[in-house]
PDB file of C-alpha atoms in Angstrom:
ATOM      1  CA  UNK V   1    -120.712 -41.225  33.520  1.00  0.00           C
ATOM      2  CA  UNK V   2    -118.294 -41.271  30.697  1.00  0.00           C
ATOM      3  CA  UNK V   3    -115.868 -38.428  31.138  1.00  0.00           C
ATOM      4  CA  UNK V   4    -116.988 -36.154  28.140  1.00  0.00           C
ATOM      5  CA  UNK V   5    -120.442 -35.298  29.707  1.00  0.00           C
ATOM      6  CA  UNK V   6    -118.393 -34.621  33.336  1.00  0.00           C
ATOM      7  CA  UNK V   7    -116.522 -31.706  31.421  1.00  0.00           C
ATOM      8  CA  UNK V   8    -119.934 -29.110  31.590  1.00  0.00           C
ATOM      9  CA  UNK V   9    -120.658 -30.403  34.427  1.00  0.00           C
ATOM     10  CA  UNK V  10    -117.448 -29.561  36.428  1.00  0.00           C
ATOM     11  CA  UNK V  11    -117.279 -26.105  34.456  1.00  0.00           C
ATOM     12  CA  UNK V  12    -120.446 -24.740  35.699  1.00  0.00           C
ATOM     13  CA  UNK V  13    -119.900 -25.439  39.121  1.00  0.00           C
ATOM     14  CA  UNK V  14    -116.318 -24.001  39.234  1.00  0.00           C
ATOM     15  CA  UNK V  15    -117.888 -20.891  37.423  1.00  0.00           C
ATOM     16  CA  UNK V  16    -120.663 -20.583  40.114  1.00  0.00           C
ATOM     17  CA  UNK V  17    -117.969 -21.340  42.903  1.00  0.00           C
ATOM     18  CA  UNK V  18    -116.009 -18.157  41.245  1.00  0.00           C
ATOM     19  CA  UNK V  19    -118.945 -15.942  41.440  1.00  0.00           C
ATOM     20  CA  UNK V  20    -119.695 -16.541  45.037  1.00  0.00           C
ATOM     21  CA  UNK V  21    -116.509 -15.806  46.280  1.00  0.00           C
ATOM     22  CA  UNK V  22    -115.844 -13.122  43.742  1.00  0.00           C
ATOM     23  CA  UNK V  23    -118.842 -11.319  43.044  1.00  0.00           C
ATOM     24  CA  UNK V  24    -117.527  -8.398  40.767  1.00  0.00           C
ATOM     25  CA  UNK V  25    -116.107 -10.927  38.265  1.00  0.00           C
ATOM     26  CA  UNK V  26    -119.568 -10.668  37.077  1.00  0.00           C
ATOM     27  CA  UNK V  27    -119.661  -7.101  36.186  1.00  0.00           C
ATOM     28  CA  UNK V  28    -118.073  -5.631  32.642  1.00  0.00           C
ATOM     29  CA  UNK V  29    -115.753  -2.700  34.367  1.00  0.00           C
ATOM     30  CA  UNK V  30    -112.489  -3.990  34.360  1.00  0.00           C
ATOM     31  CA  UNK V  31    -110.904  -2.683  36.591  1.00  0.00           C
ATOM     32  CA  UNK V  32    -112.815  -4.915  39.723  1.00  0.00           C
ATOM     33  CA  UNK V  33    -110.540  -6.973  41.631  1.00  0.00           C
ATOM     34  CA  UNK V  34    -111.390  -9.992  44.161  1.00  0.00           C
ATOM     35  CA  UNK V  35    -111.683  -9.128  47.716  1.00  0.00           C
ATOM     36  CA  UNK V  36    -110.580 -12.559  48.846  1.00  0.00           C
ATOM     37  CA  UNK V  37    -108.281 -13.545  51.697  1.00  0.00           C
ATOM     38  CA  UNK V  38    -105.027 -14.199  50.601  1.00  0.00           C
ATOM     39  CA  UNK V  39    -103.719 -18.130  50.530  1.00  0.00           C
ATOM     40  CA  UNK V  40    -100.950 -19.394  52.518  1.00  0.00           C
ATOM     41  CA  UNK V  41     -98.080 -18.740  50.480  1.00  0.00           C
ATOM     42  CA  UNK V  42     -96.203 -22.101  48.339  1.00  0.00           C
ATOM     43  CA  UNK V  43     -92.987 -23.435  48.763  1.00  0.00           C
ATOM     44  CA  UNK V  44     -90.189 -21.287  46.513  1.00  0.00           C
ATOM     45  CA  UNK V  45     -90.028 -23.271  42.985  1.00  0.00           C
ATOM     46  CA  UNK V  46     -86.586 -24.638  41.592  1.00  0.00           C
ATOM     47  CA  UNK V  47     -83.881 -22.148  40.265  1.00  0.00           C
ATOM     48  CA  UNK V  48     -84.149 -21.759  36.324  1.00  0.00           C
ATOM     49  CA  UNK V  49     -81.727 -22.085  33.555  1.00  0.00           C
ATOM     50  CA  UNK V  50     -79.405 -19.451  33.496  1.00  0.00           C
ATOM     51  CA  UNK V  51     -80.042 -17.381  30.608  1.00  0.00           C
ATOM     52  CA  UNK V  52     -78.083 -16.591  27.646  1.00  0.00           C
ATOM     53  CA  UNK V  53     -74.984 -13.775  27.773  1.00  0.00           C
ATOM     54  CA  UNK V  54     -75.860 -10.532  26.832  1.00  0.00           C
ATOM     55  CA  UNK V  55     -74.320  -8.491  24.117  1.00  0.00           C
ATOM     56  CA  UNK V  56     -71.207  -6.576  24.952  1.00  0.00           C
ATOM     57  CA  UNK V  57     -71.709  -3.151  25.702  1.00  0.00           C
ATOM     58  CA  UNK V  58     -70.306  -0.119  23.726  1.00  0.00           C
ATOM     59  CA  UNK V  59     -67.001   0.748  24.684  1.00  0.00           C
ATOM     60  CA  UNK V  60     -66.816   3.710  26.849  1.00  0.00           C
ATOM     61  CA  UNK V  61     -64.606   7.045  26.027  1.00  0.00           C
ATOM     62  CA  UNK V  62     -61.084   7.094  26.654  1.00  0.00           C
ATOM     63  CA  UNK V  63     -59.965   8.311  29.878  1.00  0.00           C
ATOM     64  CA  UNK V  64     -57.696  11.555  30.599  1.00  0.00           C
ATOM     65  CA  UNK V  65     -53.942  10.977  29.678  1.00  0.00           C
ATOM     66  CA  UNK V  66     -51.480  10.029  32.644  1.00  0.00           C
ATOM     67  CA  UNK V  67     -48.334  11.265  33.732  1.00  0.00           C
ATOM     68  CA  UNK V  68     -45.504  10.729  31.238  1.00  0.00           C
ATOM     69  CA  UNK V  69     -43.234   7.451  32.881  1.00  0.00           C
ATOM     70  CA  UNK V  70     -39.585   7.589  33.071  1.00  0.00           C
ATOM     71  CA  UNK V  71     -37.571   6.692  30.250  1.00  0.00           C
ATOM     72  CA  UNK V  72     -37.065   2.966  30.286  1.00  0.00           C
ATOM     73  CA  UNK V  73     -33.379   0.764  29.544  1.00  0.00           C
ATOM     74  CA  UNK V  74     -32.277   0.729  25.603  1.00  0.00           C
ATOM     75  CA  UNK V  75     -33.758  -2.516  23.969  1.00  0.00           C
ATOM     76  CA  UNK V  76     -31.745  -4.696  21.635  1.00  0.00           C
ATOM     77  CA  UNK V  77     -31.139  -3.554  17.854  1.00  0.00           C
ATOM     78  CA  UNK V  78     -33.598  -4.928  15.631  1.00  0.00           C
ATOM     79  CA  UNK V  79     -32.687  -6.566  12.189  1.00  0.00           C
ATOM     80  CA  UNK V  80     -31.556  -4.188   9.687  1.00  0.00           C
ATOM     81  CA  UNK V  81     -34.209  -2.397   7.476  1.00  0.00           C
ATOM     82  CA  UNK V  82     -34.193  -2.779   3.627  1.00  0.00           C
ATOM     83  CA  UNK V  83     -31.875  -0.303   1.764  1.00  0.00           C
ATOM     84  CA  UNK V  84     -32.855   3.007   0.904  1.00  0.00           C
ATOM     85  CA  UNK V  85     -32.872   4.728  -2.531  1.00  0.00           C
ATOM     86  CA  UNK V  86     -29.734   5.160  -3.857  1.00  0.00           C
ATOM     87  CA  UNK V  87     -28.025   8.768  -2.823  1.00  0.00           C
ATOM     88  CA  UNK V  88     -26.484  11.057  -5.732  1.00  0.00           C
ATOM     89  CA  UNK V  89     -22.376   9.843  -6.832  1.00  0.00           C
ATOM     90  CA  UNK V  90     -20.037  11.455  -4.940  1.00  0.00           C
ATOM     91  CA  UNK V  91     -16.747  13.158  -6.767  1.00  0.00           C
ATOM     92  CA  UNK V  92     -14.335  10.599  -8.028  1.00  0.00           C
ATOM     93  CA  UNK V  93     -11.759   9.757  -5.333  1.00  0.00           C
ATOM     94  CA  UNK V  94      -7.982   9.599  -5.901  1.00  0.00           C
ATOM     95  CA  UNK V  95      -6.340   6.923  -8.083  1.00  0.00           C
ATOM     96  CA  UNK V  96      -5.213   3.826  -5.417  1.00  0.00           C
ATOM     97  CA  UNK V  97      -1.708   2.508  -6.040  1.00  0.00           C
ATOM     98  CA  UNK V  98      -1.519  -0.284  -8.832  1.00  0.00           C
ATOM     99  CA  UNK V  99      -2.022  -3.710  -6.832  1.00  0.00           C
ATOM    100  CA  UNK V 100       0.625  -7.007  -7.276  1.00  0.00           C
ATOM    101  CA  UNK V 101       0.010  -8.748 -10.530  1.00  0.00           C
ATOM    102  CA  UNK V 102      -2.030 -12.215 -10.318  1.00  0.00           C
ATOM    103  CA  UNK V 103      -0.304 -15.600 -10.823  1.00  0.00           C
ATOM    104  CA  UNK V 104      -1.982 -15.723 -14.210  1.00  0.00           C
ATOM    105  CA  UNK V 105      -0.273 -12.415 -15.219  1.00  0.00           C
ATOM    106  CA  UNK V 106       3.324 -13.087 -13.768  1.00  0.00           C
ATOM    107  CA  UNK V 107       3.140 -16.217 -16.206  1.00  0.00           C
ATOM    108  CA  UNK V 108       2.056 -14.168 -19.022  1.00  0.00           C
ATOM    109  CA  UNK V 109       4.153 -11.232 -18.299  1.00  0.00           C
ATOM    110  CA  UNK V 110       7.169 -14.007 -18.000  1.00  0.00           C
ATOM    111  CA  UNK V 111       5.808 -15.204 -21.776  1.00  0.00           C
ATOM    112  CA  UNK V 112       6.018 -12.324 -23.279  1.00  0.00           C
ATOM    113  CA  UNK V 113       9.278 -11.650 -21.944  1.00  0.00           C
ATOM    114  CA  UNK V 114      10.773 -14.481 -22.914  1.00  0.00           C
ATOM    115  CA  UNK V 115       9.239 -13.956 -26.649  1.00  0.00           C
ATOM    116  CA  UNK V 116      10.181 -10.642 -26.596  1.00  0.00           C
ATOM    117  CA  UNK V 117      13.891 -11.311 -25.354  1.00  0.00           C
ATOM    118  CA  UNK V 118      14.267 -13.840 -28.395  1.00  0.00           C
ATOM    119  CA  UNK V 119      12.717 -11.312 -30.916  1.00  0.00           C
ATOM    120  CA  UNK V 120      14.820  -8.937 -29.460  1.00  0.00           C
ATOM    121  CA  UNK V 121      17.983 -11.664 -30.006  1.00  0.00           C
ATOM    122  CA  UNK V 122      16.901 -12.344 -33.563  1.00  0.00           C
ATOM    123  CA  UNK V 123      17.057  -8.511 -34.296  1.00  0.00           C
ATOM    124  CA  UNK V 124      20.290  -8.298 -32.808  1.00  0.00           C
ATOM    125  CA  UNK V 125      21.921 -11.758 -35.239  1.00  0.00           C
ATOM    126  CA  UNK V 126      20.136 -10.138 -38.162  1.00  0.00           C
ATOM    127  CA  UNK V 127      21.328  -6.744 -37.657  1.00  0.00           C
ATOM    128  CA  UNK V 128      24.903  -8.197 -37.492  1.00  0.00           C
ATOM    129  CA  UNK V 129      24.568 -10.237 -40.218  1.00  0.00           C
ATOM    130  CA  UNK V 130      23.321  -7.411 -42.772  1.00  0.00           C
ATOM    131  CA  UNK V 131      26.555  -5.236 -41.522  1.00  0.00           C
ATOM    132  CA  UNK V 132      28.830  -8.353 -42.101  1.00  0.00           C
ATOM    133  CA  UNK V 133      27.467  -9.141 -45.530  1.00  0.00           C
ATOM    134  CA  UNK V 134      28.367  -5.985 -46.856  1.00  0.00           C
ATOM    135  CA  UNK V 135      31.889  -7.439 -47.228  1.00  0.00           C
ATOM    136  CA  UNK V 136      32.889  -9.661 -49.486  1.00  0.00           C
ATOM    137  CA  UNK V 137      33.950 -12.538 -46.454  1.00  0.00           C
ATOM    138  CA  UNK V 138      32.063 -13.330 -44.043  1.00  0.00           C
ATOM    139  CA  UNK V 139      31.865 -16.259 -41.498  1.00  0.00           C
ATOM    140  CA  UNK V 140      29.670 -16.655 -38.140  1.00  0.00           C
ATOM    141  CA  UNK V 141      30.918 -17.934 -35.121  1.00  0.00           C
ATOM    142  CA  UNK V 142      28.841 -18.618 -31.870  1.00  0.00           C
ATOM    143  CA  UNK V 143      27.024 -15.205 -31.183  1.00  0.00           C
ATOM    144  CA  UNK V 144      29.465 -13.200 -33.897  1.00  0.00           C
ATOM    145  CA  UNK V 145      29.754 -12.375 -37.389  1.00  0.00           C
ATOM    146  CA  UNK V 146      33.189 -11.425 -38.896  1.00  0.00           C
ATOM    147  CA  UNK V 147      33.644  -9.513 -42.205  1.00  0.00           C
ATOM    148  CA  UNK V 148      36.281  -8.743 -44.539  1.00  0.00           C
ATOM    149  CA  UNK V 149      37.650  -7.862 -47.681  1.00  0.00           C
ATOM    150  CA  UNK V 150      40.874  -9.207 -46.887  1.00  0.00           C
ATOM    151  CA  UNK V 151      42.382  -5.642 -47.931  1.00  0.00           C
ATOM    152  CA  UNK V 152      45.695  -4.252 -45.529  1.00  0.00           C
ATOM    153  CA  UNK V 153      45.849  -1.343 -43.529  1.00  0.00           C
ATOM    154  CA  UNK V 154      47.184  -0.533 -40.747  1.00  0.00           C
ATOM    155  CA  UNK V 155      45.644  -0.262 -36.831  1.00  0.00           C
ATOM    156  CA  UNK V 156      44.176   3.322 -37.219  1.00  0.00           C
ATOM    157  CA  UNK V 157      42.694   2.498 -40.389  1.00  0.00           C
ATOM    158  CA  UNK V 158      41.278  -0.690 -39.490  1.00  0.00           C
ATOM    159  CA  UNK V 159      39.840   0.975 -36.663  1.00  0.00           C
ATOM    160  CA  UNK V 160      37.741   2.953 -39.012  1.00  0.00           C
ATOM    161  CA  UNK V 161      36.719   1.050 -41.406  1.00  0.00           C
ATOM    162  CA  UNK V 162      35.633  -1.226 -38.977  1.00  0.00           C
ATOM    163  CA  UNK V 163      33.892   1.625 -37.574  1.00  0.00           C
ATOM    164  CA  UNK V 164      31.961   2.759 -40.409  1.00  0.00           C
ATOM    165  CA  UNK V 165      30.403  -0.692 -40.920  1.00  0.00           C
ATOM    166  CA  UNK V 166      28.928  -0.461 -37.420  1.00  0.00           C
ATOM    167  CA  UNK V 167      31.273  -2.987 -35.879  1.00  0.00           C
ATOM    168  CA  UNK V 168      35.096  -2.861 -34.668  1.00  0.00           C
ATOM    169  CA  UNK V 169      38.173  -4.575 -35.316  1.00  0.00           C
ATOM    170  CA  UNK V 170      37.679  -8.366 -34.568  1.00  0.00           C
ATOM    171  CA  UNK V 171      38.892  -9.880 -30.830  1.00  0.00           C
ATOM    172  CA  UNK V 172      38.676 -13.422 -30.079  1.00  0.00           C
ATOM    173  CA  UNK V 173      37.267 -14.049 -27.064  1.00  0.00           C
ATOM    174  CA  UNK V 174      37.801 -18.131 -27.324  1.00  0.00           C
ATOM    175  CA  UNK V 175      39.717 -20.619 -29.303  1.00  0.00           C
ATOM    176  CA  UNK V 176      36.637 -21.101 -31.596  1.00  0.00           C
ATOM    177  CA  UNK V 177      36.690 -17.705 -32.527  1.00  0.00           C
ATOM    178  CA  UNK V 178      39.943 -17.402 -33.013  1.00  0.00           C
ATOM    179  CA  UNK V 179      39.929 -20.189 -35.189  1.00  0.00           C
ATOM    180  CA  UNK V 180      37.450 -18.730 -37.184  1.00  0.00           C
ATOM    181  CA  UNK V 181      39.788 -15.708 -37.741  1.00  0.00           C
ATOM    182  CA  UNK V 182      42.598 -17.806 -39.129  1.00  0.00           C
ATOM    183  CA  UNK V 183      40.533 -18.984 -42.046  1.00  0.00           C
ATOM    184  CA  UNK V 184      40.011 -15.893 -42.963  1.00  0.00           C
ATOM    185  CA  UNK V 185      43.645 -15.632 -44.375  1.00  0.00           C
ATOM    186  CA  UNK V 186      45.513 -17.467 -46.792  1.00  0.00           C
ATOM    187  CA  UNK V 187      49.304 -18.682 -46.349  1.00  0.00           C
ATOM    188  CA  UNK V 188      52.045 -15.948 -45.291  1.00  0.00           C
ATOM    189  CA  UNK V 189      49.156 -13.910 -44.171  1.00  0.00           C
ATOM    190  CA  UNK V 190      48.499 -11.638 -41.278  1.00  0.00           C
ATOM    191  CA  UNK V 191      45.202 -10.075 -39.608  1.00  0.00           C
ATOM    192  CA  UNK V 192      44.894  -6.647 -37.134  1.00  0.00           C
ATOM    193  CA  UNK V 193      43.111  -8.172 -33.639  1.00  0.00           C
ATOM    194  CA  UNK V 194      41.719  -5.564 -31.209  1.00  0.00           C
ATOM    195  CA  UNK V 195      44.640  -6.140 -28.590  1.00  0.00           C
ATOM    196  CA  UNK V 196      46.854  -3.492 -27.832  1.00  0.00           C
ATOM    197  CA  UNK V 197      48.848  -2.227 -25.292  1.00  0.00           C
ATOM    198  CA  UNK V 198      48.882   1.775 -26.146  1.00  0.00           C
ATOM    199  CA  UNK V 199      47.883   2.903 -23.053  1.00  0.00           C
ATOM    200  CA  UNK V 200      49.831   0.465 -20.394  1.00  0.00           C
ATOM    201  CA  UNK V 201      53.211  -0.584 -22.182  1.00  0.00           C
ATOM    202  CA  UNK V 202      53.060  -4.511 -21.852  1.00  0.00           C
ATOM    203  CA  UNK V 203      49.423  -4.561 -20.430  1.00  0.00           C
ATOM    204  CA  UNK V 204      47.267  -5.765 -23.314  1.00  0.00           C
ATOM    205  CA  UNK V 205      43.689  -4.857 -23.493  1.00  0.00           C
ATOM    206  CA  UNK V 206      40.630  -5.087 -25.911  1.00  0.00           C
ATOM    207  CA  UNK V 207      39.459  -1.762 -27.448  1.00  0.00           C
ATOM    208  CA  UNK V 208      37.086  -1.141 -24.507  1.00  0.00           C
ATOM    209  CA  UNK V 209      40.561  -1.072 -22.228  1.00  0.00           C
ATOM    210  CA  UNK V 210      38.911  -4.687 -20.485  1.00  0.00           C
ATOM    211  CA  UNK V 211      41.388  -7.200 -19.675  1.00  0.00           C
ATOM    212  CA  UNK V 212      41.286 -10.309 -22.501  1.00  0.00           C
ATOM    213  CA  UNK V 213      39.535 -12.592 -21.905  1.00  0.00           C
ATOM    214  CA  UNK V 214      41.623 -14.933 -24.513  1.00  0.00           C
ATOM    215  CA  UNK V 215      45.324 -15.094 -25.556  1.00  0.00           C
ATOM    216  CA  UNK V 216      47.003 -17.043 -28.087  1.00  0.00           C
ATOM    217  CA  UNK V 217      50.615 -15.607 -27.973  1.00  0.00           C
ATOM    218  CA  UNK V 218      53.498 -16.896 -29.928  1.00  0.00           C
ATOM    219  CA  UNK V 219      56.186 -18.810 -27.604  1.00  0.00           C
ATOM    220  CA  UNK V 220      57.982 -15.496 -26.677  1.00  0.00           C
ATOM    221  CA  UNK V 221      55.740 -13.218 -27.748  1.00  0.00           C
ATOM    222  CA  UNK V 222      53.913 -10.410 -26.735  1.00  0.00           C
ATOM    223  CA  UNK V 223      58.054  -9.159 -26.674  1.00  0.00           C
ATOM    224  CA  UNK V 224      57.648  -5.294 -28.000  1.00  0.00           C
ATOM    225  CA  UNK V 225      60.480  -5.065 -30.278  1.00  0.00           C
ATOM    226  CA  UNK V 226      62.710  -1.984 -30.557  1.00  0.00           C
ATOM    227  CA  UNK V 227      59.799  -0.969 -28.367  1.00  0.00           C
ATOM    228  CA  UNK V 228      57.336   0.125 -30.982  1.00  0.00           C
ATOM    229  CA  UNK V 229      55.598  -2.988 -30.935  1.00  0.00           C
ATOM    230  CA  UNK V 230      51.990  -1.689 -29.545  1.00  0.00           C
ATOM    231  CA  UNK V 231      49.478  -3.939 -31.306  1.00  0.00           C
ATOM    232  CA  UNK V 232      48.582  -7.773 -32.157  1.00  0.00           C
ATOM    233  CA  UNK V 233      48.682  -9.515 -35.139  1.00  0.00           C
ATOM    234  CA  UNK V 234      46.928 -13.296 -35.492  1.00  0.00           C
ATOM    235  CA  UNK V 235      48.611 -15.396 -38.424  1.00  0.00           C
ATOM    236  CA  UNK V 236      47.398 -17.899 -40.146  1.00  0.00           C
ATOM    237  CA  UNK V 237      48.249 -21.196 -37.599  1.00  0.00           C
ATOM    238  CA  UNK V 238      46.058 -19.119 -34.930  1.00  0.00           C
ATOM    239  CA  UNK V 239      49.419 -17.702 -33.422  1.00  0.00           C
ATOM    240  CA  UNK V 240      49.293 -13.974 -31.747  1.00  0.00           C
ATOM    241  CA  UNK V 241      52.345 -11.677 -32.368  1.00  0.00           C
ATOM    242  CA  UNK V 242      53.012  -7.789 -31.072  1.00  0.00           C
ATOM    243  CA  UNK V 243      54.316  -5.663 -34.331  1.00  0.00           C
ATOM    244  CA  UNK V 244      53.920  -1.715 -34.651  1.00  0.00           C
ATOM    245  CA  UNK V 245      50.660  -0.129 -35.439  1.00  0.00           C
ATOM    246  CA  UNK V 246      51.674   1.387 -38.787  1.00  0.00           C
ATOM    247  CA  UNK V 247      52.548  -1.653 -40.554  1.00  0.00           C
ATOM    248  CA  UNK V 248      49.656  -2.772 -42.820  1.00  0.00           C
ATOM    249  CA  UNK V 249      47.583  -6.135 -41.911  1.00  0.00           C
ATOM    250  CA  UNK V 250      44.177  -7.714 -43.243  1.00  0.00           C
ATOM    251  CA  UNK V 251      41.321  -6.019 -41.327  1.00  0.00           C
ATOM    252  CA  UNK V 252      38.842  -8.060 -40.527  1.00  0.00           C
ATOM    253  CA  UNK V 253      35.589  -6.402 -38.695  1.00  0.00           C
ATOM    254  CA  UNK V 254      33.342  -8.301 -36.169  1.00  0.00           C
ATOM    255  CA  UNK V 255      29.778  -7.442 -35.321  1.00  0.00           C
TER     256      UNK V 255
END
């Protein structure tokens, strides 16, 4: 029998089998129950897959505070924060002490020096020069200027004219310069030099009392005559002489 008519077949009987053993099925309360025997019991089945993990619970509440630990060691220093705001000035301090001068400056300073010590020269030679020109002779030699108007007098007055004209009665201090006296005079004539020996008899000085630095006397000479003989001439070869101080001589000034 083909196995689409065994299907009613085999459903009726296990329905009639049903009713036999369990009578009540075929009542409508529902609350009847078989009164069978119960079967021998079957062999434990195979462990499942485990199932998934549950959700987390909810955290719990925060327990009561412990005791308060000791105080543990000092850790290392941690880097250094960023800067704060900026705090109100504080009064000025006192001025330092004015610091060494740079190489730059020293240079500069020694510059300017230099300049100003030339400037300072070139007033000086200019100065001179005005006060000589106001005579009617005047020469230059070296770091001098000697005037003149080739008029006499004698030492005192000399020392004043000279005097007024901002200078003093000339004093060669080298050959040069005293060469440059001698042209100031023509033959048979005689000049007033700053030598004397007023003060020390035979000790000739300049007219700051200083020792010469430059003589030029005549063989003989400085000899002090009848002993009045106090002051210098120069003549016209360049030659010193002593004569007395109130005999009248060119005055010639040097600045």
């Amino acid at each position: 029998m083909p196995l689409s008519r065994r299907w009613p077949v085999l459903l009726t009987s296990v329905t009639l089998l049903l009713l036999e053993l369990c009578p009540g099925l075929a009542a409508e309360a529902p609350t009847s129950t078989c009164s069978g025997y119960p079967g021998i019991p079957g062999s434990p089945g195979n462990n499942g897959v485990p199932g998934r993990d549950g959700r987390d619970g909810k955290d719990g509440r925060d327990g009561a505070s412990g005791l308060k630990g000791e105080k543990g060691e000092k850790g290392e220093s941690g880097a250094f924060g960023p800067p704060g705001k900026f705090g109100p000035s504080g009064p000025a301090g006192m001025k330092g002490q004015k610091g060494e001068p740079g190489p730059s400056a020293i240079l500069e300073r020694r510059y300017i020096d230099k300049l100003q010590s030339e400037v300072d020269m070139l007033k000086i030679s200019l100065s001179r020069l005005e006060k000589a020109a106001h005579f009617q002779f005047f020469r230059r030699s070296g770091n001098k200027y000697f005037g003149s108007n080739k008029e006499p007098g004698t030492f005192e007055q000399g020392l004043k004219i000279c005097r007024d004209a901002g200078g003093k009665i000339a004093t060669p201090g080298s050959q040069v310069e005293n060469n440059a006296l001698s042209k100031f005079l023509a033959e048979s004539q005689y000049a007033y030099i700053g030598a004397n020996d007023r003060t020390t008899e035979g000790t000739f000085v300049d007219l700051e009392n200083k020792p010469l630095q430059f003589t030029s006397w005549k063989d003989g000479e400085p000899n002090n005559f009848k002993g009045k003989e106090d002051c210098a001439i120069i003549l016209t070869t360049g030659i010193w002489n002593d004569v007395p101080c109130d005999l009248k001589y060119i005055i010639i000034c040097e600045f």
